[in-house]
């Protein structure tokens, strides 16, 4: 019987990420649990990375690949700043992330990303990705092990009744910043109950005209 | 310097052991508009004179940010300077990526010098025609280096390159011993005064000069026009009269700011310092 390969270059470190776009803010959140198999590696690992002044990325999946991806994007952003004498806009970063992911189409970054920030007009924007760079601008999204639990709930709370009335592109939530943060906390509290890979602590990043702000919330540790 | 039969190729030695093409490249640096640098224990300041091709055109960029902690001012063939700045930026980014820490300035200048040396030993290349004043801050403190087309580099407390740089050097030679303990403001003041020396009576305005700073807790950045004009006004630089500085013969005996431009008839080849 031919021996099958039992070594994989990938591992899944679990975790969940969420982002919600508002009229003049964006909320990006992720839990801080890092796991492997049925074990916990650490309860305090950040999955969120600020790529530019108005772009924040949260990624779940294989954290070694996530870290490598963050470094590549940071280096590319520095080159952009040298050449253009300004920061990259969020839509520009979104395209760069997509291209970077597709560049490794045949040995992908095992990273499930959600990019949040403010667009050129100051409106909140969220971009959601698959592992090879397919992306779309949306009003809200979640990725990771708890996304199957969170996404339907966000659809229930935030989705516009019909794409004919309000296209997905313009679907920034009418919720206020505080209401959106509260919604995110609710999402994670629920996901933590049923997803074993989500829990410990919730890290929330809020981007608005005043700049960037961070918040933490404790989650169940079991 | 005069034309001779040993100056066609960079790979041809003269009987006196000189590479004339390399020395000609250093002449190109002297033709460029002035750039000066000075450092204290905690800060390094770069300043340059902006020369525009004509009244209608914009001036050439002579000061480049290389990384958060390193910047460079150039004199000579600015196109060569731009290309070398791109190389320096790339080296800094790659080092940061691999080691998650900023590239030490001393390492960068060695890499730059080695790159310049290659062009002095290949028959199909020419030396870079640009002198670089590299200003940076790392764990071992504030640094100012001068990189030469010959592939040599030197560390300085203060230095000036480009046309009429001797005037700035004379100004700084008298004061350099105090620079190490200067405050940031005093360093900026001395930089602007030194720069004014190179203007030979022309009025110093923020529109004709560029000033950049890097220091402890301060990322490398170029000061904007209003800030520079504010400094010029505050130091009342415009109002003061300077005695017209004499373009003295190269002060080869001055250890502080060695002059690269020894004329041919003085014997010592510039690279032998």
GROMACS .gro file of C-alpha atoms in nm:
model
  495
    1UNK     CA    1   0.000   0.000   0.000
    2UNK     CA    2   0.154   0.330  -0.109
    3UNK     CA    3   0.250   0.549   0.187
    4UNK     CA    4   0.042   0.867   0.201
    5UNK     CA    5   0.193   1.193   0.318
    6UNK     CA    6   0.094   1.268   0.675
    7UNK     CA    7   0.278   1.595   0.714
    8UNK     CA    8   0.097   1.918   0.636
    9UNK     CA    9   0.259   2.257   0.604
   10UNK     CA   10  -0.059   2.409   0.748
   11UNK     CA   11  -0.225   2.415   1.088
   12UNK     CA   12  -0.543   2.588   1.194
   13UNK     CA   13  -0.505   2.808   1.501
   14UNK     CA   14  -0.877   2.882   1.514
   15UNK     CA   15  -1.042   3.205   1.619
   16UNK     CA   16  -1.300   3.440   1.477
   17UNK     CA   17  -1.291   3.788   1.323
   18UNK     CA   18  -1.569   4.038   1.260
   19UNK     CA   19  -1.587   4.382   1.101
   20UNK     CA   20  -1.877   4.627   1.068
   21UNK     CA   21  -1.879   4.947   0.861
   22UNK     CA   22  -2.063   5.256   0.980
   23UNK     CA   23  -2.138   5.593   0.824
   24UNK     CA   24  -1.820   5.749   0.963
   25UNK     CA   25  -1.654   5.468   1.159
   26UNK     CA   26  -1.547   5.108   1.129
   27UNK     CA   27  -1.535   4.842   1.398
   28UNK     CA   28  -1.293   4.549   1.363
   29UNK     CA   29  -1.289   4.276   1.626
   30UNK     CA   30  -1.130   3.937   1.690
   31UNK     CA   31  -1.093   3.699   1.982
   32UNK     CA   32  -0.749   3.640   2.129
   33UNK     CA   33  -0.745   3.263   2.163
   34UNK     CA   34  -0.484   3.068   1.969
   35UNK     CA   35  -0.538   2.691   1.952
   36UNK     CA   36  -0.404   2.380   1.785
   37UNK     CA   37  -0.612   2.066   1.766
   38UNK     CA   38  -0.802   2.051   2.096
   39UNK     CA   39  -0.537   2.241   2.289
   40UNK     CA   40  -0.494   2.606   2.366
   41UNK     CA   41  -0.156   2.758   2.276
   42UNK     CA   42  -0.225   3.097   2.431
   43UNK     CA   43  -0.520   3.302   2.551
   44UNK     CA   44  -0.368   3.637   2.457
   45UNK     CA   45  -0.270   3.653   2.089
   46UNK     CA   46  -0.375   3.945   1.871
   47UNK     CA   47  -0.513   3.864   1.527
   48UNK     CA   48  -0.553   4.231   1.441
   49UNK     CA   49  -0.293   4.437   1.256
   50UNK     CA   50  -0.300   4.802   1.154
   51UNK     CA   51  -0.166   4.809   0.801
   52UNK     CA   52  -0.205   5.183   0.736
   53UNK     CA   53  -0.352   5.490   0.900
   54UNK     CA   54  -0.704   5.395   0.794
   55UNK     CA   55  -0.678   5.022   0.729
   56UNK     CA   56  -0.697   4.749   0.989
   57UNK     CA   57  -0.690   4.380   0.908
   58UNK     CA   58  -0.811   4.092   1.121
   59UNK     CA   59  -0.718   3.739   1.013
   60UNK     CA   60  -0.799   3.393   1.140
   61UNK     CA   61  -0.652   3.064   1.019
   62UNK     CA   62  -0.287   2.963   1.036
   63UNK     CA   63  -0.121   3.237   1.238
   64UNK     CA   64   0.228   3.176   1.100
   65UNK     CA   65   0.093   3.253   0.752
   66UNK     CA   66  -0.105   3.546   0.895
   67UNK     CA   67   0.211   3.692   1.048
   68UNK     CA   68   0.405   3.649   0.723
   69UNK     CA   69   0.121   3.815   0.532
   70UNK     CA   70   0.115   4.110   0.775
   71UNK     CA   71   0.492   4.159   0.731
   72UNK     CA   72   0.472   4.150   0.352
   73UNK     CA   73   0.190   4.407   0.350
   74UNK     CA   74   0.374   4.631   0.597
   75UNK     CA   75   0.687   4.629   0.378
   76UNK     CA   76   0.481   4.701   0.066
   77UNK     CA   77   0.309   4.988   0.243
   78UNK     CA   78   0.646   5.142   0.333
   79UNK     CA   79   0.749   5.128  -0.034
   80UNK     CA   80   0.420   5.294  -0.130
   81UNK     CA   81   0.480   5.573   0.121
   82UNK     CA   82   0.831   5.635  -0.015
   83UNK     CA   83   0.699   5.652  -0.370
   84UNK     CA   84   0.377   5.847  -0.318
   85UNK     CA   85   0.457   6.046  -0.006
   86UNK     CA   86   0.126   5.950   0.154
   87UNK     CA   87  -0.051   5.663   0.327
   88UNK     CA   88  -0.235   5.396   0.130
   89UNK     CA   89  -0.612   5.434   0.125
   90UNK     CA   90  -0.824   5.143   0.247
   91UNK     CA   91  -0.954   5.051  -0.102
   92UNK     CA   92  -0.595   5.054  -0.231
   93UNK     CA   93  -0.484   4.829   0.055
   94UNK     CA   94  -0.779   4.602  -0.021
   95UNK     CA   95  -0.656   4.552  -0.377
   96UNK     CA   96  -0.298   4.500  -0.257
   97UNK     CA   97  -0.413   4.232  -0.013
   98UNK     CA   98  -0.604   4.056  -0.288
   99UNK     CA   99  -0.303   4.061  -0.522
  100UNK     CA  100  -0.070   3.942  -0.247
  101UNK     CA  101  -0.297   3.648  -0.168
  102UNK     CA  102  -0.338   3.547  -0.533
  103UNK     CA  103   0.036   3.570  -0.585
  104UNK     CA  104   0.051   3.252  -0.376
  105UNK     CA  105  -0.241   3.088  -0.554
  106UNK     CA  106  -0.060   2.753  -0.570
  107UNK     CA  107   0.069   2.750  -0.210
  108UNK     CA  108  -0.178   2.980  -0.039
  109UNK     CA  109  -0.156   3.180   0.279
  110UNK     CA  110  -0.390   2.989   0.507
  111UNK     CA  111  -0.544   3.314   0.623
  112UNK     CA  112  -0.908   3.417   0.630
  113UNK     CA  113  -0.906   3.794   0.630
  114UNK     CA  114  -1.139   4.076   0.688
  115UNK     CA  115  -1.012   4.428   0.619
  116UNK     CA  116  -1.181   4.728   0.777
  117UNK     CA  117  -1.121   5.100   0.758
  118UNK     CA  118  -1.231   5.436   0.622
  119UNK     CA  119  -1.253   5.502   0.251
  120UNK     CA  120  -1.142   5.820   0.075
  121UNK     CA  121  -1.464   5.993   0.175
  122UNK     CA  122  -1.433   5.900   0.540
  123UNK     CA  123  -1.711   5.641   0.525
  124UNK     CA  124  -1.661   5.305   0.689
  125UNK     CA  125  -1.567   5.017   0.459
  126UNK     CA  126  -1.523   4.644   0.510
  127UNK     CA  127  -1.366   4.401   0.264
  128UNK     CA  128  -1.397   4.027   0.306
  129UNK     CA  129  -1.159   3.770   0.153
  130UNK     CA  130  -1.107   3.404   0.088
  131UNK     CA  131  -0.763   3.241   0.119
  132UNK     CA  132  -0.662   3.314  -0.241
  133UNK     CA  133  -0.766   3.675  -0.268
  134UNK     CA  134  -1.122   3.680  -0.393
  135UNK     CA  135  -1.269   3.988  -0.227
  136UNK     CA  136  -1.575   4.206  -0.208
  137UNK     CA  137  -1.667   4.530  -0.038
  138UNK     CA  138  -1.947   4.474   0.209
  139UNK     CA  139  -2.116   4.647   0.500
  140UNK     CA  140  -2.018   4.378   0.749
  141UNK     CA  141  -1.849   4.039   0.757
  142UNK     CA  142  -1.706   3.765   0.975
  143UNK     CA  143  -1.438   3.500   0.912
  144UNK     CA  144  -1.296   3.210   1.107
  145UNK     CA  145  -1.423   2.921   1.316
  146UNK     CA  146  -1.713   3.115   1.465
  147UNK     CA  147  -1.821   3.282   1.140
  148UNK     CA  148  -2.092   3.023   1.071
  149UNK     CA  149  -2.251   3.121   1.401
  150UNK     CA  150  -2.201   3.497   1.369
  151UNK     CA  151  -2.274   3.566   1.003
  152UNK     CA  152  -2.643   3.464   1.009
  153UNK     CA  153  -2.693   3.680   1.317
  154UNK     CA  154  -2.535   3.982   1.147
  155UNK     CA  155  -2.749   3.919   0.841
  156UNK     CA  156  -3.053   3.926   1.065
  157UNK     CA  157  -2.950   4.252   1.232
  158UNK     CA  158  -2.779   4.446   0.955
  159UNK     CA  159  -2.878   4.320   0.617
  160UNK     CA  160  -3.082   4.550   0.400
  161UNK     CA  161  -3.423   4.398   0.311
  162UNK     CA  162  -3.351   4.402  -0.062
  163UNK     CA  163  -3.050   4.472  -0.284
  164UNK     CA  164  -3.285   4.675  -0.501
  165UNK     CA  165  -3.333   4.923  -0.219
  166UNK     CA  166  -2.974   4.941  -0.101
  167UNK     CA  167  -2.685   4.769  -0.278
  168UNK     CA  168  -2.429   4.577  -0.075
  169UNK     CA  169  -2.166   4.842  -0.162
  170UNK     CA  170  -2.350   5.118   0.016
  171UNK     CA  171  -2.473   4.904   0.300
  172UNK     CA  172  -2.306   5.090   0.585
  173UNK     CA  173  -2.510   5.031   0.892
  174UNK     CA  174  -2.719   5.316   1.026
  175UNK     CA  175  -2.622   5.205   1.376
  176UNK     CA  176  -2.417   5.443   1.589
  177UNK     CA  177  -2.061   5.355   1.684
  178UNK     CA  178  -2.159   5.251   2.037
  179UNK     CA  179  -2.447   5.038   1.910
  180UNK     CA  180  -2.217   4.864   1.663
  181UNK     CA  181  -1.963   4.788   1.934
  182UNK     CA  182  -2.237   4.646   2.151
  183UNK     CA  183  -2.355   4.430   1.862
  184UNK     CA  184  -2.000   4.296   1.815
  185UNK     CA  185  -1.977   4.210   2.185
  186UNK     CA  186  -2.307   4.025   2.162
  187UNK     CA  187  -2.186   3.830   1.856
  188UNK     CA  188  -1.873   3.711   2.029
  189UNK     CA  189  -2.045   3.629   2.357
  190UNK     CA  190  -2.280   3.400   2.162
  191UNK     CA  191  -2.012   3.247   1.938
  192UNK     CA  192  -1.798   3.173   2.245
  193UNK     CA  193  -2.079   2.962   2.389
  194UNK     CA  194  -2.085   2.710   2.109
  195UNK     CA  195  -1.750   2.738   1.925
  196UNK     CA  196  -1.467   2.578   2.122
  197UNK     CA  197  -1.203   2.773   1.931
  198UNK     CA  198  -1.346   3.114   2.022
  199UNK     CA  199  -1.312   3.268   2.365
  200UNK     CA  200  -1.075   3.408   2.632
  201UNK     CA  201  -1.076   3.774   2.534
  202UNK     CA  202  -1.223   3.999   2.268
  203UNK     CA  203  -1.010   4.271   2.109
  204UNK     CA  204  -1.203   4.554   1.945
  205UNK     CA  205  -1.049   4.823   1.726
  206UNK     CA  206  -1.251   5.129   1.625
  207UNK     CA  207  -1.143   5.358   1.340
  208UNK     CA  208  -1.302   5.696   1.296
  209UNK     CA  209  -1.223   6.056   1.205
  210UNK     CA  210  -1.057   6.107   1.545
  211UNK     CA  211  -0.817   5.822   1.487
  212UNK     CA  212  -0.790   5.472   1.625
  213UNK     CA  213  -0.915   5.331   1.955
  214UNK     CA  214  -0.886   4.991   2.122
  215UNK     CA  215  -1.116   4.810   2.366
  216UNK     CA  216  -1.109   4.474   2.539
  217UNK     CA  217  -1.378   4.249   2.676
  218UNK     CA  218  -1.342   3.924   2.868
  219UNK     CA  219  -1.498   3.613   2.714
  220UNK     CA  220  -1.563   3.266   2.855
  221UNK     CA  221  -1.244   3.072   2.896
  222UNK     CA  222  -1.377   2.720   2.861
  223UNK     CA  223   4.264   6.862  -1.361
  224UNK     CA  224   4.355   6.824  -1.722
  225UNK     CA  225   4.282   6.560  -1.982
  226UNK     CA  226   4.548   6.292  -2.008
  227UNK     CA  227   4.599   5.955  -2.171
  228UNK     CA  228   4.498   5.756  -1.861
  229UNK     CA  229   4.152   5.896  -1.810
  230UNK     CA  230   3.941   5.717  -2.073
  231UNK     CA  231   3.852   5.402  -1.878
  232UNK     CA  232   3.773   5.360  -1.513
  233UNK     CA  233   3.983   5.046  -1.521
  234UNK     CA  234   4.302   5.224  -1.631
  235UNK     CA  235   4.554   5.328  -1.367
  236UNK     CA  236   4.773   5.632  -1.418
  237UNK     CA  237   5.147   5.598  -1.356
  238UNK     CA  238   5.096   5.789  -1.028
  239UNK     CA  239   4.848   5.524  -0.914
  240UNK     CA  240   4.531   5.724  -0.972
  241UNK     CA  241   4.199   5.637  -1.132
  242UNK     CA  242   4.105   5.955  -1.311
  243UNK     CA  243   3.750   5.852  -1.399
  244UNK     CA  244   3.676   5.813  -1.029
  245UNK     CA  245   3.828   6.153  -0.957
  246UNK     CA  246   3.618   6.304  -1.234
  247UNK     CA  247   3.312   6.150  -1.070
  248UNK     CA  248   3.408   6.332  -0.752
  249UNK     CA  249   3.427   6.653  -0.954
  250UNK     CA  250   3.063   6.598  -1.046
  251UNK     CA  251   2.978   6.606  -0.677
  252UNK     CA  252   3.149   6.944  -0.643
  253UNK     CA  253   2.940   7.085  -0.928
  254UNK     CA  254   2.610   7.001  -0.758
  255UNK     CA  255   2.435   7.249  -0.531
  256UNK     CA  256   2.539   7.243  -0.169
  257UNK     CA  257   2.424   6.998   0.094
  258UNK     CA  258   2.534   7.007   0.457
  259UNK     CA  259   2.494   6.789   0.762
  260UNK     CA  260   2.569   6.829   1.129
  261UNK     CA  261   2.511   6.614   1.431
  262UNK     CA  262   2.485   6.637   1.805
  263UNK     CA  263   2.464   6.351   2.052
  264UNK     CA  264   2.091   6.311   1.994
  265UNK     CA  265   2.003   6.472   1.662
  266UNK     CA  266   2.128   6.498   1.306
  267UNK     CA  267   2.029   6.780   1.071
  268UNK     CA  268   2.058   6.782   0.691
  269UNK     CA  269   2.011   7.092   0.483
  270UNK     CA  270   2.042   7.157   0.112
  271UNK     CA  271   2.016   7.439  -0.138
  272UNK     CA  272   1.744   7.392  -0.397
  273UNK     CA  273   1.861   7.462  -0.748
  274UNK     CA  274   1.600   7.483  -1.020
  275UNK     CA  275   1.678   7.440  -1.389
  276UNK     CA  276   1.491   7.759  -1.467
  277UNK     CA  277   1.239   7.986  -1.303
  278UNK     CA  278   0.961   7.789  -1.465
  279UNK     CA  279   1.059   7.446  -1.333
  280UNK     CA  280   1.038   7.291  -0.991
  281UNK     CA  281   1.359   7.228  -0.802
  282UNK     CA  282   1.526   6.891  -0.775
  283UNK     CA  283   1.467   6.680  -0.470
  284UNK     CA  284   1.795   6.643  -0.283
  285UNK     CA  285   1.691   6.504   0.054
  286UNK     CA  286   1.530   6.161   0.076
  287UNK     CA  287   1.380   5.970   0.363
  288UNK     CA  288   1.531   5.623   0.359
  289UNK     CA  289   1.367   5.477   0.668
  290UNK     CA  290   1.215   5.608   0.990
  291UNK     CA  291   1.562   5.650   1.134
  292UNK     CA  292   1.773   5.732   0.827
  293UNK     CA  293   1.772   6.006   0.567
  294UNK     CA  294   2.013   6.114   0.296
  295UNK     CA  295   2.109   6.441   0.127
  296UNK     CA  296   2.280   6.425  -0.212
  297UNK     CA  297   2.496   6.644  -0.431
  298UNK     CA  298   2.596   6.577  -0.790
  299UNK     CA  299   2.403   6.372  -1.045
  300UNK     CA  300   2.066   6.367  -0.873
  301UNK     CA  301   1.943   6.082  -1.093
  302UNK     CA  302   2.220   5.862  -0.953
  303UNK     CA  303   2.120   5.984  -0.607
  304UNK     CA  304   1.760   5.885  -0.662
  305UNK     CA  305   1.859   5.536  -0.769
  306UNK     CA  306   2.090   5.493  -0.470
  307UNK     CA  307   1.816   5.616  -0.237
  308UNK     CA  308   1.586   5.350  -0.377
  309UNK     CA  309   1.856   5.090  -0.310
  310UNK     CA  310   1.899   5.216   0.046
  311UNK     CA  311   1.524   5.206   0.109
  312UNK     CA  312   1.507   4.854  -0.023
  313UNK     CA  313   1.796   4.742   0.201
  314UNK     CA  314   1.630   4.896   0.507
  315UNK     CA  315   1.297   4.731   0.433
  316UNK     CA  316   1.454   4.390   0.376
  317UNK     CA  317   1.662   4.414   0.695
  318UNK     CA  318   1.356   4.518   0.898
  319UNK     CA  319   1.156   4.234   0.749
  320UNK     CA  320   1.417   3.973   0.840
  321UNK     CA  321   1.537   4.103   1.177
  322UNK     CA  322   1.234   4.305   1.295
  323UNK     CA  323   1.468   4.589   1.389
  324UNK     CA  324   1.607   4.898   1.216
  325UNK     CA  325   1.916   4.867   0.999
  326UNK     CA  326   2.219   5.013   1.180
  327UNK     CA  327   2.346   5.319   0.990
  328UNK     CA  328   2.703   5.193   0.980
  329UNK     CA  329   2.593   4.876   0.802
  330UNK     CA  330   2.400   5.068   0.541
  331UNK     CA  331   2.687   5.297   0.451
  332UNK     CA  332   2.923   5.002   0.412
  333UNK     CA  333   2.679   4.837   0.172
  334UNK     CA  334   2.650   5.163  -0.018
  335UNK     CA  335   3.027   5.203  -0.030
  336UNK     CA  336   3.074   4.847  -0.158
  337UNK     CA  337   2.816   4.914  -0.428
  338UNK     CA  338   3.007   5.226  -0.532
  339UNK     CA  339   3.336   5.038  -0.535
  340UNK     CA  340   3.202   4.785  -0.784
  341UNK     CA  341   3.158   5.064  -1.035
  342UNK     CA  342   3.524   5.158  -1.002
  343UNK     CA  343   3.642   4.813  -1.104
  344UNK     CA  344   3.422   4.720  -1.402
  345UNK     CA  345   3.507   4.832  -1.752
  346UNK     CA  346   3.140   4.837  -1.858
  347UNK     CA  347   3.027   5.058  -1.571
  348UNK     CA  348   3.087   5.413  -1.461
  349UNK     CA  349   3.115   5.543  -1.104
  350UNK     CA  350   2.804   5.698  -0.947
  351UNK     CA  351   2.835   6.073  -0.984
  352UNK     CA  352   2.680   6.160  -0.652
  353UNK     CA  353   2.800   6.225  -0.298
  354UNK     CA  354   2.568   6.123  -0.017
  355UNK     CA  355   2.540   6.263   0.332
  356UNK     CA  356   2.373   5.984   0.529
  357UNK     CA  357   2.213   6.092   0.856
  358UNK     CA  358   2.074   5.836   1.095
  359UNK     CA  359   2.005   5.727   1.445
  360UNK     CA  360   2.058   5.378   1.579
  361UNK     CA  361   2.138   5.201   1.905
  362UNK     CA  362   2.490   5.341   1.907
  363UNK     CA  363   2.370   5.699   1.873
  364UNK     CA  364   2.342   5.972   1.611
  365UNK     CA  365   2.555   5.937   1.298
  366UNK     CA  366   2.650   6.141   0.995
  367UNK     CA  367   2.841   5.974   0.714
  368UNK     CA  368   2.969   6.092   0.379
  369UNK     CA  369   2.969   5.839   0.094
  370UNK     CA  370   3.191   5.918  -0.200
  371UNK     CA  371   3.181   5.798  -0.564
  372UNK     CA  372   3.518   5.633  -0.499
  373UNK     CA  373   3.361   5.385  -0.260
  374UNK     CA  374   3.510   5.550   0.049
  375UNK     CA  375   3.300   5.662   0.340
  376UNK     CA  376   3.378   5.868   0.645
  377UNK     CA  377   3.194   5.959   0.962
  378UNK     CA  378   3.166   6.327   1.047
  379UNK     CA  379   3.054   6.562   1.320
  380UNK     CA  380   2.968   6.807   1.045
  381UNK     CA  381   3.031   6.820   0.672
  382UNK     CA  382   2.934   7.000   0.354
  383UNK     CA  383   2.943   6.891  -0.010
  384UNK     CA  384   2.865   7.051  -0.344
  385UNK     CA  385   2.941   7.393  -0.484
  386UNK     CA  386   3.068   7.658  -0.242
  387UNK     CA  387   3.068   7.395   0.032
  388UNK     CA  388   3.403   7.522   0.156
  389UNK     CA  389   3.227   7.830   0.291
  390UNK     CA  390   2.994   7.613   0.498
  391UNK     CA  391   3.283   7.395   0.613
  392UNK     CA  392   3.477   7.700   0.730
  393UNK     CA  393   3.175   7.815   0.931
  394UNK     CA  394   3.133   7.472   1.087
  395UNK     CA  395   3.504   7.413   1.151
  396UNK     CA  396   3.503   7.701   1.393
  397UNK     CA  397   3.210   7.560   1.587
  398UNK     CA  398   3.200   7.185   1.544
  399UNK     CA  399   3.346   7.102   1.884
  400UNK     CA  400   3.031   7.240   2.045
  401UNK     CA  401   2.790   7.050   1.822
  402UNK     CA  402   2.798   6.728   2.020
  403UNK     CA  403   2.614   6.894   2.308
  404UNK     CA  404   2.397   7.126   2.099
  405UNK     CA  405   2.024   7.135   2.143
  406UNK     CA  406   1.803   7.058   1.846
  407UNK     CA  407   1.729   7.427   1.794
  408UNK     CA  408   2.095   7.526   1.801
  409UNK     CA  409   2.175   7.254   1.553
  410UNK     CA  410   1.906   7.381   1.317
  411UNK     CA  411   2.033   7.735   1.358
  412UNK     CA  412   2.389   7.633   1.276
  413UNK     CA  413   2.265   7.435   0.977
  414UNK     CA  414   2.082   7.735   0.835
  415UNK     CA  415   2.374   7.968   0.900
  416UNK     CA  416   2.613   7.724   0.736
  417UNK     CA  417   2.379   7.691   0.440
  418UNK     CA  418   2.361   8.067   0.407
  419UNK     CA  419   2.740   8.077   0.377
  420UNK     CA  420   2.713   7.880   0.054
  421UNK     CA  421   2.472   8.128  -0.098
  422UNK     CA  422   2.734   8.403  -0.140
  423UNK     CA  423   2.513   8.690  -0.039
  424UNK     CA  424   2.188   8.561  -0.189
  425UNK     CA  425   1.897   8.596   0.053
  426UNK     CA  426   1.815   8.284   0.253
  427UNK     CA  427   1.449   8.192   0.214
  428UNK     CA  428   1.263   7.869   0.280
  429UNK     CA  429   1.181   7.847  -0.092
  430UNK     CA  430   1.543   7.788  -0.185
  431UNK     CA  431   1.640   7.543   0.085
  432UNK     CA  432   1.529   7.212   0.232
  433UNK     CA  433   1.593   7.110   0.593
  434UNK     CA  434   1.545   6.768   0.751
  435UNK     CA  435   1.593   6.634   1.105
  436UNK     CA  436   1.623   6.298   1.274
  437UNK     CA  437   1.669   6.251   1.646
  438UNK     CA  438   1.590   6.061   1.962
  439UNK     CA  439   1.214   6.019   1.963
  440UNK     CA  440   1.189   6.203   1.632
  441UNK     CA  441   1.148   6.017   1.306
  442UNK     CA  442   1.339   6.141   1.003
  443UNK     CA  443   1.128   6.404   0.835
  444UNK     CA  444   1.169   6.704   0.609
  445UNK     CA  445   1.055   7.030   0.769
  446UNK     CA  446   0.782   7.208   0.578
  447UNK     CA  447   0.833   7.553   0.430
  448UNK     CA  448   0.650   7.745   0.701
  449UNK     CA  449   0.857   7.584   0.975
  450UNK     CA  450   1.181   7.660   0.793
  451UNK     CA  451   1.081   8.019   0.723
  452UNK     CA  452   0.985   8.050   1.088
  453UNK     CA  453   1.331   7.932   1.190
  454UNK     CA  454   1.500   8.169   0.946
  455UNK     CA  455   1.301   8.460   1.083
  456UNK     CA  456   1.350   8.354   1.444
  457UNK     CA  457   1.724   8.331   1.407
  458UNK     CA  458   1.726   8.659   1.213
  459UNK     CA  459   1.953   8.499   0.965
  460UNK     CA  460   1.844   8.715   0.675
  461UNK     CA  461   1.932   9.039   0.850
  462UNK     CA  462   2.291   8.952   0.935
  463UNK     CA  463   2.578   9.050   0.714
  464UNK     CA  464   2.849   8.792   0.656
  465UNK     CA  465   3.196   8.887   0.544
  466UNK     CA  466   3.235   8.723   0.202
  467UNK     CA  467   3.416   8.398   0.283
  468UNK     CA  468   3.736   8.335   0.089
  469UNK     CA  469   3.751   8.012  -0.109
  470UNK     CA  470   4.069   7.907   0.074
  471UNK     CA  471   4.301   7.637  -0.059
  472UNK     CA  472   4.188   7.295   0.064
  473UNK     CA  473   4.272   7.268   0.432
  474UNK     CA  474   4.441   6.930   0.412
  475UNK     CA  475   4.574   6.968   0.765
  476UNK     CA  476   4.228   7.008   0.920
  477UNK     CA  477   4.132   6.669   1.068
  478UNK     CA  478   3.776   6.773   1.132
  479UNK     CA  479   3.649   6.818   0.779
  480UNK     CA  480   3.891   6.669   0.528
  481UNK     CA  481   3.854   6.818   0.185
  482UNK     CA  482   3.814   6.573  -0.099
  483UNK     CA  483   3.906   6.820  -0.371
  484UNK     CA  484   4.288   6.839  -0.368
  485UNK     CA  485   4.385   6.976  -0.712
  486UNK     CA  486   4.605   6.754  -0.930
  487UNK     CA  487   4.919   6.958  -0.877
  488UNK     CA  488   4.908   6.908  -0.500
  489UNK     CA  489   5.018   6.548  -0.538
  490UNK     CA  490   4.795   6.351  -0.300
  491UNK     CA  491   4.513   6.174  -0.480
  492UNK     CA  492   4.183   6.257  -0.309
  493UNK     CA  493   4.102   5.896  -0.233
  494UNK     CA  494   4.416   5.841  -0.035
  495UNK     CA  495   4.293   6.027   0.276
   0.00000   0.00000   0.00000
